Short mmCIF file of C-alpha atoms and ligand atoms in Angstrom, two decimals:
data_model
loop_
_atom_site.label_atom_id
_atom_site.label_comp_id
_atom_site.label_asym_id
_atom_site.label_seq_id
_atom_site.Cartn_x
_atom_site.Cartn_y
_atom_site.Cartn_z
CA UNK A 1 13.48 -15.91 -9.79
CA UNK A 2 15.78 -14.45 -6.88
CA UNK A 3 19.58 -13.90 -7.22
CA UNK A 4 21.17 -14.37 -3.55
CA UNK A 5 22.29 -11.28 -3.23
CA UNK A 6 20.49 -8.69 -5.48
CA UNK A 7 22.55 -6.30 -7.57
CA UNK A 8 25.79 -5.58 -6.28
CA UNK A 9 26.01 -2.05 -5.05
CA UNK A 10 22.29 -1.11 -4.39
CA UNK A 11 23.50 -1.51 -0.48
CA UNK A 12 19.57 -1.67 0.17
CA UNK A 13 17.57 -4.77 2.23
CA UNK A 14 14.32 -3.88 2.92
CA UNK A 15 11.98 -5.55 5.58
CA UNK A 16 8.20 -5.28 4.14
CA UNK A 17 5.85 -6.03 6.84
CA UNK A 18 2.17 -7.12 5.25
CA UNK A 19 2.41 -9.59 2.22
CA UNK A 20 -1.29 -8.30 0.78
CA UNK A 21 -1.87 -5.76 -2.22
CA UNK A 22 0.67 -3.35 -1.20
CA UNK A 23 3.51 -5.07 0.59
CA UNK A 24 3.24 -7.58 -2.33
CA UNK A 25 3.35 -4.52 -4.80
CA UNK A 26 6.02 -2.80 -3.04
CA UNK A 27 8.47 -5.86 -3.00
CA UNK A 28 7.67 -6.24 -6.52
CA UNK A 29 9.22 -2.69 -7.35
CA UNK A 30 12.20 -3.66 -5.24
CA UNK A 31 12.67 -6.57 -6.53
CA UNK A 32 12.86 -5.27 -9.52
CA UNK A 33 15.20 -3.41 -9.09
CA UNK A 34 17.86 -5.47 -7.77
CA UNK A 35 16.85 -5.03 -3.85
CA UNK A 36 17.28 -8.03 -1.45
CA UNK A 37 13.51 -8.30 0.31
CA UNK A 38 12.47 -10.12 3.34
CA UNK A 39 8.76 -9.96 2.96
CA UNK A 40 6.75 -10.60 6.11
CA UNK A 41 3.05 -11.47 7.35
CA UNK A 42 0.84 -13.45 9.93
CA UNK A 43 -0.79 -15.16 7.52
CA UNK A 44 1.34 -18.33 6.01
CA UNK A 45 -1.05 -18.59 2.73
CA UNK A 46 -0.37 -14.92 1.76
CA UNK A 47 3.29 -15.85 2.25
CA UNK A 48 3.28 -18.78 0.16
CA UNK A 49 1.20 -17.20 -2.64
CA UNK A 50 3.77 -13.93 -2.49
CA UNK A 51 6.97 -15.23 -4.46
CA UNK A 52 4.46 -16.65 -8.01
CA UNK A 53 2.72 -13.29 -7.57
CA UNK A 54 5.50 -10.91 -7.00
CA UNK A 55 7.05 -12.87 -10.12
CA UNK A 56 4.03 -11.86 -12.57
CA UNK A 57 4.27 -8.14 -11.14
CA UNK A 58 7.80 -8.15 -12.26
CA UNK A 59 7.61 -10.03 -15.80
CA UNK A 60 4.95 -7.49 -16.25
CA UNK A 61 6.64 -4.31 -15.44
CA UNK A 62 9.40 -5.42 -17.60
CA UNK A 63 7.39 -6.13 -20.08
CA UNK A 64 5.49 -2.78 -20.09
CA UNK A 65 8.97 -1.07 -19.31
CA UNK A 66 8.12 -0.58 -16.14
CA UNK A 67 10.83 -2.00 -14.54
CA UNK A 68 14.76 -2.65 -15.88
CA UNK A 69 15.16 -5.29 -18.27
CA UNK A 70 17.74 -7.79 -17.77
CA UNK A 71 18.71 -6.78 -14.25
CA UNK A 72 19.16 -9.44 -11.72
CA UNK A 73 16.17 -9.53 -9.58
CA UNK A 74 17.26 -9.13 -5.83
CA UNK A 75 16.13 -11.84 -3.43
CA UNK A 76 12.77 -12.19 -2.05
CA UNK A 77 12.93 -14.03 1.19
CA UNK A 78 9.57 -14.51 3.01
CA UNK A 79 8.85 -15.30 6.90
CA UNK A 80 6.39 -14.87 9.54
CA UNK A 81 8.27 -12.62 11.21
CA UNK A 82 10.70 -9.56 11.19
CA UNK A 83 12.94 -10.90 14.48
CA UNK A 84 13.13 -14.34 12.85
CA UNK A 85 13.99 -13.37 9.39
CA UNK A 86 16.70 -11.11 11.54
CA UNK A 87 18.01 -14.09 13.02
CA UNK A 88 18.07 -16.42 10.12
CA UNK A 89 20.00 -13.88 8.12
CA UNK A 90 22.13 -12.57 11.21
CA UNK A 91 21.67 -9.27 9.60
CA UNK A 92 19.29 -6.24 9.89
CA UNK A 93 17.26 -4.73 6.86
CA UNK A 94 18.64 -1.01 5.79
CA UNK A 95 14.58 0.08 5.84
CA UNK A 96 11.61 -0.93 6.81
CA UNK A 97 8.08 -0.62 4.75
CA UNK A 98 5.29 -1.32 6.77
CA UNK A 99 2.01 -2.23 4.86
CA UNK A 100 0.21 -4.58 6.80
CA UNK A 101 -3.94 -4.12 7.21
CA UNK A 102 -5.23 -0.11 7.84
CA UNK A 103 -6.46 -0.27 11.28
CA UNK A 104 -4.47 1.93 13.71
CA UNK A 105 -3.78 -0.36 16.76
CA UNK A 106 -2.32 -3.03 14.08
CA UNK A 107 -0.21 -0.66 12.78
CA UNK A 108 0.72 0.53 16.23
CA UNK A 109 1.73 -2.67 17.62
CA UNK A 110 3.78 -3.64 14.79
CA UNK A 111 5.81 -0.39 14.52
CA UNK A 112 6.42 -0.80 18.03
CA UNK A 113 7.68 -4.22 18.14
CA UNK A 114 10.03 -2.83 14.47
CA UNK A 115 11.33 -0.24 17.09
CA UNK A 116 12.29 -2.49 19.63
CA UNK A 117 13.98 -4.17 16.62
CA UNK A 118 15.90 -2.06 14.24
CA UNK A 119 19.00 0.03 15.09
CA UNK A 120 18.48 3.16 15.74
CA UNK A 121 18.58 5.73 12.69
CA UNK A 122 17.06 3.01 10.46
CA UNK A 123 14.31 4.17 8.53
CA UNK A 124 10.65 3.39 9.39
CA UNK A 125 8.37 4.10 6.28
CA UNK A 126 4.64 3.70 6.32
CA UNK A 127 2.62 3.24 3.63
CA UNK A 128 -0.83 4.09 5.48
CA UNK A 129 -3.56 5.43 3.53
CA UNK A 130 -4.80 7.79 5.83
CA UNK A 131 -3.64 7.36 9.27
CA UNK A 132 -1.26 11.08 10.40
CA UNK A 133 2.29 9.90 10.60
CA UNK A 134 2.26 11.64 13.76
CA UNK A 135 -0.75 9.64 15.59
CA UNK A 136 1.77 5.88 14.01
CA UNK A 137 4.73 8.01 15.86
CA UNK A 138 2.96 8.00 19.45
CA UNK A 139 3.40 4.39 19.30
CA UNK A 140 6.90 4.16 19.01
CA UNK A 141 10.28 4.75 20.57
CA UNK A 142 11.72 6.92 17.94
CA UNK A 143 9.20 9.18 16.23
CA UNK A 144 12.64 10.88 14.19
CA UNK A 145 12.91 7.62 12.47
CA UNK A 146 9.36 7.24 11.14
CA UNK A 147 8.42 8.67 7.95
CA UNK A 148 5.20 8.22 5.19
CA UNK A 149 5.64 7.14 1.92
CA UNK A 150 2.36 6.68 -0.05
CA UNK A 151 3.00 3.99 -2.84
CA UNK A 152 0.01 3.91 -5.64
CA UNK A 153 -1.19 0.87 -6.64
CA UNK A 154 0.38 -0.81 -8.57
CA UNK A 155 3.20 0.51 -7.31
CA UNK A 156 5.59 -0.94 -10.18
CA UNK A 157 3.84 1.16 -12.70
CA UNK A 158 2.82 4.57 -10.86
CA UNK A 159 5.69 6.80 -10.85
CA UNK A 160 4.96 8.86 -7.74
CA UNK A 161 5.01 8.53 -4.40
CA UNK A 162 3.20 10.87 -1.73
CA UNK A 163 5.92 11.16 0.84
CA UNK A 164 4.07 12.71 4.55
CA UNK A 165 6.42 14.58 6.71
CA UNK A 166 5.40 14.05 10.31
CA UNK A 167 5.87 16.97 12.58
CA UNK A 168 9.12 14.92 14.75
CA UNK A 169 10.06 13.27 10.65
CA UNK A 170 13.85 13.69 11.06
CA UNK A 171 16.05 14.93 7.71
CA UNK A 172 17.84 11.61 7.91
CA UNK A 173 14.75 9.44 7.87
CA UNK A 174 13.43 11.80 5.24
CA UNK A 175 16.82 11.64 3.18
CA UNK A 176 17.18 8.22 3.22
CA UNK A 177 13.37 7.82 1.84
CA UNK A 178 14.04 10.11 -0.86
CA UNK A 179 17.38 7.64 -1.76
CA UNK A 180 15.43 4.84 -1.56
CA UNK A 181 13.03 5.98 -4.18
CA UNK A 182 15.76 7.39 -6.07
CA UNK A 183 16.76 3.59 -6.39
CA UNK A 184 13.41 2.45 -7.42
CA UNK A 185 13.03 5.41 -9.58
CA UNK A 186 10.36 7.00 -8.19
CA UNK A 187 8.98 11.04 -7.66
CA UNK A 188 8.58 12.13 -4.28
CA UNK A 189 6.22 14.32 -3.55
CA UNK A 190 6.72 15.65 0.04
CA UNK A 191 3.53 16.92 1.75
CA UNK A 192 2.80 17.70 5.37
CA UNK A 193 0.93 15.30 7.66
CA UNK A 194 -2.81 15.00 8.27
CA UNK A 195 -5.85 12.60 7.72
CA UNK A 196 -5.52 10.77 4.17
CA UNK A 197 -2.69 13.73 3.12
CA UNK A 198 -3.70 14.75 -0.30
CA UNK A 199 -4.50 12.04 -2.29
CA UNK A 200 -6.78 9.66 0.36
CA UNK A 201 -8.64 12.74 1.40
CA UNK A 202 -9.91 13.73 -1.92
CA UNK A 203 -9.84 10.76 -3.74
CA UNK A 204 -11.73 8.34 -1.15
CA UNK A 205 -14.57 10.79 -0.53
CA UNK A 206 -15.01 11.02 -4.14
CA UNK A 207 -15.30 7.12 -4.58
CA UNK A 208 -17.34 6.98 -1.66
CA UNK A 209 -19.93 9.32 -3.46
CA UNK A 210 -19.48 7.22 -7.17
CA UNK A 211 -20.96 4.53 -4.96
CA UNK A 212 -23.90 6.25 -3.60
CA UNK A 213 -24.77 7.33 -7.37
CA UNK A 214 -24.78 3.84 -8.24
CA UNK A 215 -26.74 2.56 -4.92
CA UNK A 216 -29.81 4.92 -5.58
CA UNK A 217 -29.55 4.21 -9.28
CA UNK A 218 -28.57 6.78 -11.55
CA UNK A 219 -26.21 4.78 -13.59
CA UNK A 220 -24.76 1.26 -13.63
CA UNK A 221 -20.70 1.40 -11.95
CA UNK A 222 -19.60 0.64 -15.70
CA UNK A 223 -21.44 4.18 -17.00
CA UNK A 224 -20.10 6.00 -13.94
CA UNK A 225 -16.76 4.99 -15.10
CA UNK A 226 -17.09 5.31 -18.38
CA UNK A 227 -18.08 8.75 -17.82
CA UNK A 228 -15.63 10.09 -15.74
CA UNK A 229 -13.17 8.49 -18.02
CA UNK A 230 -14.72 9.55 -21.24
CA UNK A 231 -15.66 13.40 -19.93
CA UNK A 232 -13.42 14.09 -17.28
CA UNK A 233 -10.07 12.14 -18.09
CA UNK A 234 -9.89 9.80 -14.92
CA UNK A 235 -7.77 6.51 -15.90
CA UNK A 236 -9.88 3.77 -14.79
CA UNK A 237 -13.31 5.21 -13.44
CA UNK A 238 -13.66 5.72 -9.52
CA UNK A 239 -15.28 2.18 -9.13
CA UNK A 240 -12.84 0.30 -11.34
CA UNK A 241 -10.32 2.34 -8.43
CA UNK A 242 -12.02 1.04 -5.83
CA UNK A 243 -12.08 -2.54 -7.31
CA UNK A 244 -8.09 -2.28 -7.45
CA UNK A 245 -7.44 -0.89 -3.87
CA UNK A 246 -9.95 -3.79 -2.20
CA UNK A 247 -13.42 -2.52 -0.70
CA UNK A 248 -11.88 -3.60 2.80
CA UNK A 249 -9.35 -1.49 2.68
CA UNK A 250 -11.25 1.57 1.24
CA UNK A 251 -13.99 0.91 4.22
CA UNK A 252 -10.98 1.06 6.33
CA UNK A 253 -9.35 3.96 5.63
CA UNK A 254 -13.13 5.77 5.23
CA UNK A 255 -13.22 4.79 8.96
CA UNK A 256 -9.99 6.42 9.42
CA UNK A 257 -10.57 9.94 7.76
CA UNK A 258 -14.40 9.71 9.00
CA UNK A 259 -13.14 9.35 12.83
CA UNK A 260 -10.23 11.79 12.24
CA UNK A 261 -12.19 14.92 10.08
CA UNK A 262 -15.75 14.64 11.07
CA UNK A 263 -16.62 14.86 7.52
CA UNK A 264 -19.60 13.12 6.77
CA UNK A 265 -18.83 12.59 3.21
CA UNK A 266 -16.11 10.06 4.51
CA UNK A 267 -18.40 7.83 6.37
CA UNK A 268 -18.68 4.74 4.37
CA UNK A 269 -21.92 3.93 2.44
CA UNK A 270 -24.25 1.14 2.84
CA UNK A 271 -23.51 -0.65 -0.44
CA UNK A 272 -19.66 -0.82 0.29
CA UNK A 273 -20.31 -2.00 3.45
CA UNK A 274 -22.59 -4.81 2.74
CA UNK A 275 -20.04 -5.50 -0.24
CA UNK A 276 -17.43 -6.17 2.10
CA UNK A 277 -19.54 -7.73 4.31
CA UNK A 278 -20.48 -10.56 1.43
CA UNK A 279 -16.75 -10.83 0.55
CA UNK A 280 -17.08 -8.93 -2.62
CA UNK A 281 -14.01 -7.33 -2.21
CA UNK A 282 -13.10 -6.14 -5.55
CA UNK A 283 -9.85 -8.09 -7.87
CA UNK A 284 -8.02 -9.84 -4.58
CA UNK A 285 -11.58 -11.59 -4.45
CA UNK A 286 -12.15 -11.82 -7.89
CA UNK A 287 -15.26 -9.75 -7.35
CA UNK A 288 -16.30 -6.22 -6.74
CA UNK A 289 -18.46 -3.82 -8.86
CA UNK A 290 -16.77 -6.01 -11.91
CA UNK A 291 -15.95 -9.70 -12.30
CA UNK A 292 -12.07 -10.63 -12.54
CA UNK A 293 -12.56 -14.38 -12.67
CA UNK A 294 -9.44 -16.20 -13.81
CA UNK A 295 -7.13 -13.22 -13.42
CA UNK A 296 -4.37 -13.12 -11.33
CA UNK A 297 -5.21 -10.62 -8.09
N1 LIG B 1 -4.76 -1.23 -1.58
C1 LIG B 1 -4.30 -0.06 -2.02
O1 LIG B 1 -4.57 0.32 -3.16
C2 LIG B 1 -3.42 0.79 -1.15
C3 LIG B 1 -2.73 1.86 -1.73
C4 LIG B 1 -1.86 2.62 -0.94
C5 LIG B 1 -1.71 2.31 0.41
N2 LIG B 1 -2.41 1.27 0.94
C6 LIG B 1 -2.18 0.95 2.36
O2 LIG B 1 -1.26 -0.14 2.43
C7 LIG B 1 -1.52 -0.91 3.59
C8 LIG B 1 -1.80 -2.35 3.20
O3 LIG B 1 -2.96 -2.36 2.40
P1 LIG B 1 -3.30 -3.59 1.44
O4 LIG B 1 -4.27 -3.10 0.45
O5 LIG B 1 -2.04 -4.24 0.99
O6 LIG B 1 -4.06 -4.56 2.47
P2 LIG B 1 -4.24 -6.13 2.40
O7 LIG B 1 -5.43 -6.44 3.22
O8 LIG B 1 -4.20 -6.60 1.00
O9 LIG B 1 -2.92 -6.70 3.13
C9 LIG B 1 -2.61 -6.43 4.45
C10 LIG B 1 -1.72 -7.57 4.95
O10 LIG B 1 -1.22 -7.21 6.24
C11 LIG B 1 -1.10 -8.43 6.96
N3 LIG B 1 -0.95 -8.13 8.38
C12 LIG B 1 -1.88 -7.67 9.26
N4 LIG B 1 -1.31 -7.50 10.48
C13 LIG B 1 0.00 -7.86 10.35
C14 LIG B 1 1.10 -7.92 11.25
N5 LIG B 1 0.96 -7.58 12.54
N6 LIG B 1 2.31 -8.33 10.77
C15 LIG B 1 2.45 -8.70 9.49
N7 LIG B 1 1.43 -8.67 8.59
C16 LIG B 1 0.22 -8.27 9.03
C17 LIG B 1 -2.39 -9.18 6.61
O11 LIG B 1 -2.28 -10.57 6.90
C18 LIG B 1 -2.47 -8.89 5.11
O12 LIG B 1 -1.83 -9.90 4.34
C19 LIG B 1 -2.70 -0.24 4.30
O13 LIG B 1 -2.21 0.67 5.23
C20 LIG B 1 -3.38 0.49 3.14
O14 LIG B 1 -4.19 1.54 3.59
C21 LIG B 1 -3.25 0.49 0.20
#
């Protein structure tokens, strides 16, 4: 599906670190748009699964009018690491996106060893759920460079982007973001930094509490959907949400607002936890609170 060198004039190549729901969503929308990708992760079978999915992502946007029809998709490279993708290419990516797995000393180490990569003044974008920009900037050499950028899932089809200014965010780091999504057509929406921002702090609490009503049994997961579809205009229902971020993830970044705000309301029930703990972890499984048997994660 890849041209060799993306559209001409986009000027972008963008490292993605973690191949899973997000990285693969996020070189999807680049993609997409014409932008060279190396895509990067530990684990070779996410890697070699990557380019068929990242191919349906796109033929779907298009299809939907999501993404622009006819242009030449940029290439997707894949590799187990950013230093050896760096040395294959003998170039260096214009950004980096890191998505890999929400749990803080990951993150740490790996925007530590992007530091000790990337030239300085090269942009450093995470797409944490919850973690402060400012705790990810203790671990590296350049806290100026590092920036938030909160991609929705799918990220080819939801327009906006919650973009987290960390205290030491620098104007360049925080222009070049905003050019970025200007590329991939995105809205920024630029908020300061703190546990979860705006969006993980009220939406993952909220989920959190659609599971408890199901877990002491005042409705089934498809009525409390239904309902807060049906009465109160939600898009999917909280559960079907839940189902499309992965129930490891959400118990993840629970953890992370639980340990950072105090607030009991964030602590992650007992049915999501023994959900995750049974591998039911919503459509990358192919089971959550709903079946998605035979449909591509
Ligand atoms: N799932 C969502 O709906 C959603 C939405 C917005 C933001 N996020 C955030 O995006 C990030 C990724 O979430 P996800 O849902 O894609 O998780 P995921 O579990 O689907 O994928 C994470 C990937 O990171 C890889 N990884 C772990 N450590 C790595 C390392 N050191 N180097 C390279 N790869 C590594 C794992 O192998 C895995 O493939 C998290 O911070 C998450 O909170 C998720």
């Amino acid at each position: 599906m890849a041209a060799e060198n993306g559209v001409p004039g986009t000027g972008h190549r963008l490292a993605v670190l973690g191949a899973g729901v997000m990285g693969s969503g996020i070189a999807a929308l680049a993609v997409g748009h014409g932008i060279a990708v190396w895509l990067i992760d530990l684990d070779r079978r996410r890697l070699d699964e990557a380019p068929a999915r990242i191919g349906h992502q796109v033929r779907t946007a298009r299809l939907l009018g999501a993404l622009p029809d006819g242009a030449v998709p940029g290439a997707l490279v894949t590799g187990l690491s950013l230093a050896g993708l760096m040395a294959a290419g003998d170039a260096v990516p214009t950004a980096v996106i890191e998505a890999v797995t929400e749990h803080p000393d990951a993150k740490a180490k790996v925007l530590a060893e992007v530091c000790a990569l990337v030239p300085p003044g090269t942009p450093i974008i995470s797409n944490t759920s919850a973690i402060p920009v400012d705790e990810l900037a203790l671990a590296t050499t350049r806290p100026a460079d590092l920036v938030g950028a909160h991609f929705m899932n799918p990220p080819c089809l939801i327009r906006t982007v919650e973009v987290i200014r960390g205290t030491q965010t620098g104007e360049a780091a925080l222009a070049a973001l905003r050019a970025l999504l200007a590329v991939l057509r995105r809205q920024a929406i630029v908020v300061e930094d703190a546990p979860g921002f705006v969006t993980s702090r009220i939406l993952h609490p909220m989920i959190n509490d659609a599971v408890r009503v199901v877990a002491s049994g005042t409705a089934s997961a498809d009525a409390v959907d239904r309902l807060m579809q049906g009465c109160l205009g939600h898009p999917t229902g909280p559960l079907r949400t839940a189902d499309l971020i992965g129930l490891d993830n959400l118990v993840d970044s629970l953890w992370v607002l639980h340990g950072r705000t105090g607030d009991e309301g964030c602590r992650p029930c007992d049915l999501l936890l023994e959900m995750v703990r049974a591998g039911r972890l919503g459509r990358k499984s192919g089971r959550g609170f709903y079946e998605y048997e035979g449909e591509p994660a």
